[in-house]
XYZ file of C-alpha atoms in Angstrom:
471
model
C -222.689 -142.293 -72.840
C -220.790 -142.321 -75.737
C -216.833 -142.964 -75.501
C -214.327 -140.528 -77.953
C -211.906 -143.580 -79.157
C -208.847 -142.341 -81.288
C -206.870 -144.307 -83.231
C -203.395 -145.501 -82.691
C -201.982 -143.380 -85.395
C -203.449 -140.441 -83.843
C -201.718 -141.228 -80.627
C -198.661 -142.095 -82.269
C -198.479 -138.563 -83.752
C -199.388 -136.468 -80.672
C -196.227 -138.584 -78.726
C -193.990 -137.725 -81.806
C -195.426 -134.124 -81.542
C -194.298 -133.826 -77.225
C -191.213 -135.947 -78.264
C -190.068 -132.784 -80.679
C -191.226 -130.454 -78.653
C -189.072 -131.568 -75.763
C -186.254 -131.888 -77.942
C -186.007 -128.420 -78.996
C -186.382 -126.965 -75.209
C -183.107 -129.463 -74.748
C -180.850 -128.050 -77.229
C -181.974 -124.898 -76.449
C -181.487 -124.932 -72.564
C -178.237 -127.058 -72.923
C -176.242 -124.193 -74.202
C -177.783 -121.679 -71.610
C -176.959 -124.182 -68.854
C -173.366 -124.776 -70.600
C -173.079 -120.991 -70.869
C -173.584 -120.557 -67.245
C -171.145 -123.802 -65.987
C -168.490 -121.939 -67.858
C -169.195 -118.814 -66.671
C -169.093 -120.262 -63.077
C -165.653 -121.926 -63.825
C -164.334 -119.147 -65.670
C -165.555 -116.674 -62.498
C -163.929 -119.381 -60.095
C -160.898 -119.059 -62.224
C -160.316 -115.682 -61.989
C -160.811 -115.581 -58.148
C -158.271 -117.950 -57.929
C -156.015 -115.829 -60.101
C -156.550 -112.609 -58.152
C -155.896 -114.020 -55.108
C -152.901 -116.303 -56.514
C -152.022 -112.211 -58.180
C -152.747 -111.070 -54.189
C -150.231 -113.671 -52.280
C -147.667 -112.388 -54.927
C -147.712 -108.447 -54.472
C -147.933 -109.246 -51.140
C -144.994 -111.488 -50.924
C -143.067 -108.936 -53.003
C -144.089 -106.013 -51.127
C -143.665 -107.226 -47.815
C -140.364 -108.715 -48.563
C -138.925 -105.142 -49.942
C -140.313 -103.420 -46.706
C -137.792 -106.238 -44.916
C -134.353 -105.897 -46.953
C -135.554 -101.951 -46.012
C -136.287 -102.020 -42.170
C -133.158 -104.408 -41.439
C -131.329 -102.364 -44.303
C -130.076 -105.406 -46.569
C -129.363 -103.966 -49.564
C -130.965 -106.968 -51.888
C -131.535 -106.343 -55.524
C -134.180 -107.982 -58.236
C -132.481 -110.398 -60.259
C -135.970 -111.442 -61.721
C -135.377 -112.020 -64.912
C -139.913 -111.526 -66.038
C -139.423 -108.707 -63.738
C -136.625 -106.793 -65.293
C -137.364 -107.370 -68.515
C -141.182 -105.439 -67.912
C -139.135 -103.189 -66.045
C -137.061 -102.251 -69.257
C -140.102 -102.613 -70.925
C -142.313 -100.257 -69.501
C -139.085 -97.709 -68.570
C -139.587 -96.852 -72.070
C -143.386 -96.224 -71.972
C -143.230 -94.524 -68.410
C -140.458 -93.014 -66.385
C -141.831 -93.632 -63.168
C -143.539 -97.180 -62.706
C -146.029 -96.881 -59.736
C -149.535 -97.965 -60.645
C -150.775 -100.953 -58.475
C -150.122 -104.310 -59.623
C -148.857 -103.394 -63.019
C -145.802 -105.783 -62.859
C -146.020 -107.721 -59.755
C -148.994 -109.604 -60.284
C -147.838 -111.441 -63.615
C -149.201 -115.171 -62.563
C -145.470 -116.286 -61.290
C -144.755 -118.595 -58.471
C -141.236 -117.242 -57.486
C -138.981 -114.828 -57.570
C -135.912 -114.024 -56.723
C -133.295 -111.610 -55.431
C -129.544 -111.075 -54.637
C -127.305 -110.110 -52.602
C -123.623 -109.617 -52.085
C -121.768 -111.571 -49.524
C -120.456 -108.754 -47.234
C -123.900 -108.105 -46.546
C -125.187 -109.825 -43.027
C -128.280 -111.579 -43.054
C -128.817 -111.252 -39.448
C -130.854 -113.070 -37.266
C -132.939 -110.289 -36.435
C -133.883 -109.811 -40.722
C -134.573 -113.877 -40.516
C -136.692 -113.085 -37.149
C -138.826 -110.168 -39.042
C -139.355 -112.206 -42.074
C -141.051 -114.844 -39.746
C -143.224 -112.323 -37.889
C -144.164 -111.336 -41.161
C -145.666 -114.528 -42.521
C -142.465 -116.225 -43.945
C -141.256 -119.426 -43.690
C -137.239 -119.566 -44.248
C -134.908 -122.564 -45.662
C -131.326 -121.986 -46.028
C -128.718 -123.981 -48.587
C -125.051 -123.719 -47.719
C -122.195 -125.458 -49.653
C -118.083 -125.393 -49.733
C -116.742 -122.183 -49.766
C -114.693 -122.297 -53.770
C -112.272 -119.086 -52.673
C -110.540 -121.880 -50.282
C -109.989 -124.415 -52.212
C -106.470 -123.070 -53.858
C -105.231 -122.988 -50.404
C -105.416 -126.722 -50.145
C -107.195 -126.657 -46.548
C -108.472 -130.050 -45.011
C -111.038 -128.479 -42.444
C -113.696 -128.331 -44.753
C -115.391 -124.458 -44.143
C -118.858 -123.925 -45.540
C -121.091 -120.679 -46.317
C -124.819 -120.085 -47.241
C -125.319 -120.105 -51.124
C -128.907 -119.635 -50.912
C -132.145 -118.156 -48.546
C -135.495 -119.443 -49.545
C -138.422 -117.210 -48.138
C -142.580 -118.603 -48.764
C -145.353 -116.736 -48.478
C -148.394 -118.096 -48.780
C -146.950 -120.654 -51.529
C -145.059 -117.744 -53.074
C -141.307 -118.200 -53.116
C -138.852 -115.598 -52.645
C -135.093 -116.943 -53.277
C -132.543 -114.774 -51.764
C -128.843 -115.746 -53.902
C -126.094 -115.002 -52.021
C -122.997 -113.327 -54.503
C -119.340 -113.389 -53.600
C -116.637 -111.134 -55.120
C -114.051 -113.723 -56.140
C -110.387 -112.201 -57.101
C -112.378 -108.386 -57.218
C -113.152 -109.330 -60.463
C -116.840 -111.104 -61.033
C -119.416 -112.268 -58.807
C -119.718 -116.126 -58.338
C -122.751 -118.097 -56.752
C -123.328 -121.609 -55.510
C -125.432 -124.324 -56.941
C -128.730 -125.211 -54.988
C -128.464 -128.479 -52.794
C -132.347 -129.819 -52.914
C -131.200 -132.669 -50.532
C -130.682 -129.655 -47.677
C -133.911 -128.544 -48.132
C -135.965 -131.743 -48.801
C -135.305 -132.655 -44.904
C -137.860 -129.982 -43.658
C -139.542 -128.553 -47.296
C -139.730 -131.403 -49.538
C -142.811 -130.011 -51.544
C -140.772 -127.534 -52.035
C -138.415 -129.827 -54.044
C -141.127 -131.399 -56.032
C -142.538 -127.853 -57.138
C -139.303 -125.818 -57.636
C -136.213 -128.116 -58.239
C -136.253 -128.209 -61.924
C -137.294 -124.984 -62.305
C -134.314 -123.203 -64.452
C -135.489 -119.708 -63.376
C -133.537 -120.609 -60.136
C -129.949 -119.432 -60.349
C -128.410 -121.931 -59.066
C -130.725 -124.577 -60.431
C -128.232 -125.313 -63.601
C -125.358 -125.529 -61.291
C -122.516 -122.402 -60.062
C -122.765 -119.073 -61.839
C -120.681 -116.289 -62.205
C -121.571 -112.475 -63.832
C -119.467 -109.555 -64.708
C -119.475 -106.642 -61.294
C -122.340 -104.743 -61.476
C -123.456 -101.427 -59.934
C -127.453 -100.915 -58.926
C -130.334 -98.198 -58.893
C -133.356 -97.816 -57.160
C -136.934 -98.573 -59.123
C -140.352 -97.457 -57.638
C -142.614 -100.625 -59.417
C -146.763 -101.007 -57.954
C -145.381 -98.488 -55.456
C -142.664 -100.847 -54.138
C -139.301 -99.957 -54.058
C -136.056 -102.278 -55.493
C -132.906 -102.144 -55.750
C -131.861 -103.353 -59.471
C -128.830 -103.581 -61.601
C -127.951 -100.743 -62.746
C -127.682 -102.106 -66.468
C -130.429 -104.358 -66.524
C -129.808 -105.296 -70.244
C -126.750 -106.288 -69.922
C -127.092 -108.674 -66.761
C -130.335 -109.966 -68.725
C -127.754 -111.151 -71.026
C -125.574 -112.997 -68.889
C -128.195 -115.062 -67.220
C -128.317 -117.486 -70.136
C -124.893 -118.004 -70.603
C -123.498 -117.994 -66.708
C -122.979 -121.597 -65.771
C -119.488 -121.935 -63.782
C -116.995 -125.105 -63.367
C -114.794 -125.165 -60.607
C -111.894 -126.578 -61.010
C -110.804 -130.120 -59.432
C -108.052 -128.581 -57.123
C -108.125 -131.922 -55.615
C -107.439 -133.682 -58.682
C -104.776 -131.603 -59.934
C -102.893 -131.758 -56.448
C -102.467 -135.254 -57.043
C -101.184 -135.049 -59.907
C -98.552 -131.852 -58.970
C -97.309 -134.363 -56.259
C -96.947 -137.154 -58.797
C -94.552 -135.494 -61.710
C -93.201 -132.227 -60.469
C -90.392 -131.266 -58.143
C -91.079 -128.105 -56.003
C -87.788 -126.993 -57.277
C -89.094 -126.072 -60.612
C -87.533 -122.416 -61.445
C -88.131 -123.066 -64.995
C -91.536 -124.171 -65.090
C -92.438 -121.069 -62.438
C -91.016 -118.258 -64.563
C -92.482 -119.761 -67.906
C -96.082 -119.491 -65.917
C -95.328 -116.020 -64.404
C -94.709 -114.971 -68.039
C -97.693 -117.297 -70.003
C -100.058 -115.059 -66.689
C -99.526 -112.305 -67.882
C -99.727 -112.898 -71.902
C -102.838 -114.452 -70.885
C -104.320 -112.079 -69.132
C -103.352 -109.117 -71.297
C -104.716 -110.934 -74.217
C -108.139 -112.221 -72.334
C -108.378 -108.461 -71.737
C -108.543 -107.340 -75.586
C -111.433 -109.735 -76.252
C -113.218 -108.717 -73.499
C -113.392 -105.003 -74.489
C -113.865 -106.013 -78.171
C -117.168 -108.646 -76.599
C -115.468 -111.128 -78.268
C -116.183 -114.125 -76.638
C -113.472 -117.085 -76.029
C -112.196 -120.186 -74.336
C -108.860 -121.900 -73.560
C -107.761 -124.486 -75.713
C -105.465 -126.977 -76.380
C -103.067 -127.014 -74.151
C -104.259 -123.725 -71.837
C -107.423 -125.784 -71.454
C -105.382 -128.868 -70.467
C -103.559 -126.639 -67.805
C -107.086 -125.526 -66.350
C -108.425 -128.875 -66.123
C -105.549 -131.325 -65.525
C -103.554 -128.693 -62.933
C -105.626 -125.772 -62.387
C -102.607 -123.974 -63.509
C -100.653 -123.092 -66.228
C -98.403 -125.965 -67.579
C -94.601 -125.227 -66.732
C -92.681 -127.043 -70.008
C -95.639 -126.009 -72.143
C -93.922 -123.065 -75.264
C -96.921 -120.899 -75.877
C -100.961 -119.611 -74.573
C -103.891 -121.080 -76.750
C -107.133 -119.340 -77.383
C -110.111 -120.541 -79.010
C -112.398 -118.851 -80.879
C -115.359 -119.421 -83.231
C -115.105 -118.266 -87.062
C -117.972 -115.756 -86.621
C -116.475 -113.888 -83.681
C -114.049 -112.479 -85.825
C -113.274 -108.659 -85.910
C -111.173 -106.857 -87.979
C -110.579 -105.017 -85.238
C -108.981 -107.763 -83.331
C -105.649 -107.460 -84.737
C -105.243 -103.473 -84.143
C -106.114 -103.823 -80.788
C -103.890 -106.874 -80.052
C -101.197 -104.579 -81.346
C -102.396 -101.636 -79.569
C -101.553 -103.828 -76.584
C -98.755 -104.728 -77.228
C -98.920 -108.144 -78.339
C -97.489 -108.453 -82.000
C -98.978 -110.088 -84.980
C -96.337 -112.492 -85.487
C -98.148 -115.212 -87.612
C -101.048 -115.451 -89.906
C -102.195 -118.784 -91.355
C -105.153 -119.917 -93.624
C -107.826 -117.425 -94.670
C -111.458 -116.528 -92.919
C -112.967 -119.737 -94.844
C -110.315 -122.608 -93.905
C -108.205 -122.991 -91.322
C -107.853 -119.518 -90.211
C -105.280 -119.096 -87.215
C -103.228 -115.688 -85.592
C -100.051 -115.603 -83.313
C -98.947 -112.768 -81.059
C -96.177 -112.372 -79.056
C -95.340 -110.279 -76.179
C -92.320 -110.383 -74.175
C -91.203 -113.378 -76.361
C -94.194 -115.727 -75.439
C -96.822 -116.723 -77.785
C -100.453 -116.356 -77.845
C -102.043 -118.422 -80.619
C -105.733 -117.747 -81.563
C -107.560 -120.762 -83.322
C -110.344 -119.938 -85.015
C -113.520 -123.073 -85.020
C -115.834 -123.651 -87.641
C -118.952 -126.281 -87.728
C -119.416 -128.877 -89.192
C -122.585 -131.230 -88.780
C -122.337 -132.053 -84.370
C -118.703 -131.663 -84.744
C -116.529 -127.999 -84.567
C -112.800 -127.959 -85.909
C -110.342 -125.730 -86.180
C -107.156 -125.474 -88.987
C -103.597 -125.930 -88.800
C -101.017 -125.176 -91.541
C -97.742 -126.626 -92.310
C -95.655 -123.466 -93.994
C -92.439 -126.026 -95.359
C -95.197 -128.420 -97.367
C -98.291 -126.236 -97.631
C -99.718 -129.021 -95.962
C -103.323 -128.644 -94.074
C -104.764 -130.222 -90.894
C -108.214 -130.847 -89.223
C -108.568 -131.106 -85.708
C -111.947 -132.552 -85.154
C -113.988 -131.493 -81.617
C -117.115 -133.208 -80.603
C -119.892 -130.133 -80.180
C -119.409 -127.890 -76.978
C -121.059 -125.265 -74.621
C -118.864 -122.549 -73.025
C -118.879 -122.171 -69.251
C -117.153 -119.915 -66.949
C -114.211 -120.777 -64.750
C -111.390 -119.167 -62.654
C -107.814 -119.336 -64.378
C -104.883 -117.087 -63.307
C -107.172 -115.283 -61.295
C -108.902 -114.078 -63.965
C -112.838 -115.384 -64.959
C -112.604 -116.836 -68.508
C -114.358 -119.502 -70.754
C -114.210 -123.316 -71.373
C -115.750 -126.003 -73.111
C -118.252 -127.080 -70.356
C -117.919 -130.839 -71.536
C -114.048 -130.410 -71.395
C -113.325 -134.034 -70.160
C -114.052 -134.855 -74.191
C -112.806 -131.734 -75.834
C -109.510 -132.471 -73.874
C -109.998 -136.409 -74.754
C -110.083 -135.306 -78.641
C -107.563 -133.431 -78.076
C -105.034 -135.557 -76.236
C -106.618 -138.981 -75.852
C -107.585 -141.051 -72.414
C -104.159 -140.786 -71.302
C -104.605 -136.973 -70.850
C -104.129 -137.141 -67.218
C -100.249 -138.315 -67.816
C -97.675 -136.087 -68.087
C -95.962 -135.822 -71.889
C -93.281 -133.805 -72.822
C -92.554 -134.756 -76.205
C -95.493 -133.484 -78.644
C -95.906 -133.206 -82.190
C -98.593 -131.117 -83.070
C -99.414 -132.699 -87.138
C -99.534 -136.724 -85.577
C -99.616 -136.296 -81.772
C -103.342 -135.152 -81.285
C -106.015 -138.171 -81.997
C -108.199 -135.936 -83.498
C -105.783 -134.764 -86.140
C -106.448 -135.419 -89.775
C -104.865 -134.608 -92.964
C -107.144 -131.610 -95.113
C -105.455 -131.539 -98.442
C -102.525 -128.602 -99.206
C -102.719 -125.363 -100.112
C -102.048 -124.413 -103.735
C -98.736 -123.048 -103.783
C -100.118 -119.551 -105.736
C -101.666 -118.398 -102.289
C -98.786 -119.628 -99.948
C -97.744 -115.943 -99.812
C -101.334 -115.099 -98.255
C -102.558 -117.922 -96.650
C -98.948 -118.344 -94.698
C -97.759 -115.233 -93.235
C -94.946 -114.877 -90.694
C -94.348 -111.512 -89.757
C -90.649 -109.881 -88.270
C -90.978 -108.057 -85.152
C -89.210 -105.065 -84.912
C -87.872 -103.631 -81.991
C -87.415 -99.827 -81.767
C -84.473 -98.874 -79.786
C -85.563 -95.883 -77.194
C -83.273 -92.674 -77.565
């Protein structure tokens, strides 16, 4: 019997041959098999998704069917959710296919409320029975504080509602002075005692009012939306409390602080000083009022913002109101409408470029606008010497604008206003000074040439107020 011997080179070829061969079935099954992992995570994906998008219309839902049954008359204050609202109010008057805006991937959302409105026990009791689990945040109640009251007397700020994972934050609003709408900051330490994966997943989330400290928006009226077939309450002007949102951060001021320092260097005798700050009210006020309607926005300054934050009150041996304002806010309708109010255009110093600055008087007080330009970090505003033609810088480190309370009356600040008033009037800001210069006085003063004496008739106005004698 005869053997069929091959030779090593044929056997060396038929292994190369299988060797191919096997390759090319493994680059073409890898792919297939690749093809179908993804398509297995991308299919887990979406079940996740639809049943993250489930938890949330059913959060939502369920939570409008509450503020309904125990009649809480909550509104959306979501900012996603308005802004589809407006969105789609444009494509579609009515809004009530299913899941159109309620399942948008979110994790929270959130809703007001105004105080007078009682959050019973029963509307607490329902929103257990219906699958909610309830935190509460309470803090000092700010509309005391004036009063000077030792028992300290707290109120709920914020209601936190899950479902299934979903939040639902419930902001509590309170009508300070009938004027705006104020709410309080959000204490994590309250609810980390009982929900503290709640603090890890939504405590630097800036979607949360109250997250970024107190807030405070303009009053607001509200209409009913039909969204996925749920019904809301929502601002009536979405728009404009869209808007607000961004710039709504609130300081309270120290009352505590500036008691202390009432009781160190005034007498409670002071006529003077109480009739100057009756009068300065009501300049203020009148003149806060003319911006507002123009949307011109402002802030105290100099020494109107030292009376906020040093005395949370006007100061009594100060001579005149200050207003800030930023060079680009100007409207040439500002003066007109000052007028039309009856506070007189009195002075006008510098130009729009440099050192631009107006002065109104009603009732023999003065209200002096100063008008801030930037420069670099830094923003500084003008001042004018009319005997020498003389110009001054004073020089502000950069600043946001926050909200506070000031005469009753809701009204901007620098929000880092311990070193806008340190600029201003040094570390020793906190002591009372009654002699002030206003060209060497301030730290941040420095000299900014002179004007050439050919524009001194333009750029250093003073006008004569006439009185009109009534027949």
């Amino acid at each position: 019997m005869r053997l069929n011997r091959r030779s090593p080179s044929c056997i060396l070829g038929t292994l190369l041959t299988f060797s191919l061969v096997f390759l090319l079935i493994q680059l073409n099954l890898i792919p297939l098999f690749g093809r179908y992992e993804g398509d297995v995570t991308k299919s887990y994906q979406a079940a996740l998704m639809a049943k993250k998008q489930s938890y949330q219309f059913e959060a939502l839902s369920k939570f409008s069917n509450l503020l309904i049954r125990f009649h809480i008359s909550g509104f959306l204050i979501d900012s996603k959710l308005l802004k589809s609202i407006l969105e789609l109010r444009d494509v579609s008057p009515v809004l009530n296919k299913y899941c159109t805006l309620l399942c948008n991937n979110a994790t929270a959302s959130q809703f007001g409320v105004i105080s007078h409105v009682d959050i019973s026990k029963n509307f607490l009791e329902g929103a257990k029975e219906a699958g909610f689990s309830h935190f509460e945040v309470i803090g000092r109640d700010p509309r005391v504080l004036p009063m000077r009251i030792s028992k300290r007397h707290d109120i709920p700020y914020h209601h936190f509602f899950v479902y299934k994972d979903y939040l639902i934050q419930l902001v509590i609003f309170y009508l300070r002075n009938d004027s705006y709408f104020w709410h309080g900051k959000i204490d994590w330490s309250q609810v980390s005692q009982t929900g503290s994966w709640m603090t890890k997943q939504w405590s630097h989330d800036q979607k949360l009012y109250g997250n970024r400290g107190e807030g405070a928006y303009d009053k607001m009226e509200f209409a009913e939306v039909k969204v996925d077939n749920v019904y809301f309450m929502v601002p009536k002007y979405p728009k404009k409390f869209l808007n607000q949102i961004q710039h709504s951060t609130f300081l309270e001021c120290n009352y505590e602080r500036a008691a202390k320092f009432v009781s160190r260097h005034y007498d409670d005798g002071d006529v003077v000083g109480e009739r100057f700050r009756s009068n300065a009210k009501d300049i203020l006020i009148a003149g806060a009022a003319v911006l507002d309607e123009l949307g011109i926005p402002f802030w105290l300054s100099s020494g109107t913002c030292l009376s906020w934050f040093r005395e949370c009150r006007i100061i009594g041996h100060s001579l005149d109101v200050d207003f800030g304002m930023k060079i680009e806010d100007y409207s040439v309708r500002l003066i007109p409408a000052m007028e039309m109010a009856g506070l007189m255009l009195v002075h006008q110093f510098g130009k729009r470029s440099d050192s631009y600055e107006l002065s109104f008087v009603k009732d023999q007080l003065k209200l002096d606008i100063f008008f801030f330009y930037e420069e670099g970090n830094t923003l500084w505003n003008g001042g004018s010497d009319t005997s020498t033609g003389e110009k001054y810088k004073y020089i502000f480190p950069w600043f946001d604008l926050c909200w506070t309370e000031f005469v009753g009356i809701k009204v901007r600040v620098p929000c880092q206003t311990l070193s806008y008033v340190e600029a201003n009037y040094g570390k020793s800001w906190n002591t009372k000074v009654t002699s002030w210069n206003w060209k060497s006085s301030p730290p941040n003063v420095i000299p900014n040439g002179q004007w050439p004496k050919e524009e001194w008739p333009e750029v250093m106005q003073v006008f004569e107020i006439i009185e009109v004698e009534e027949s």
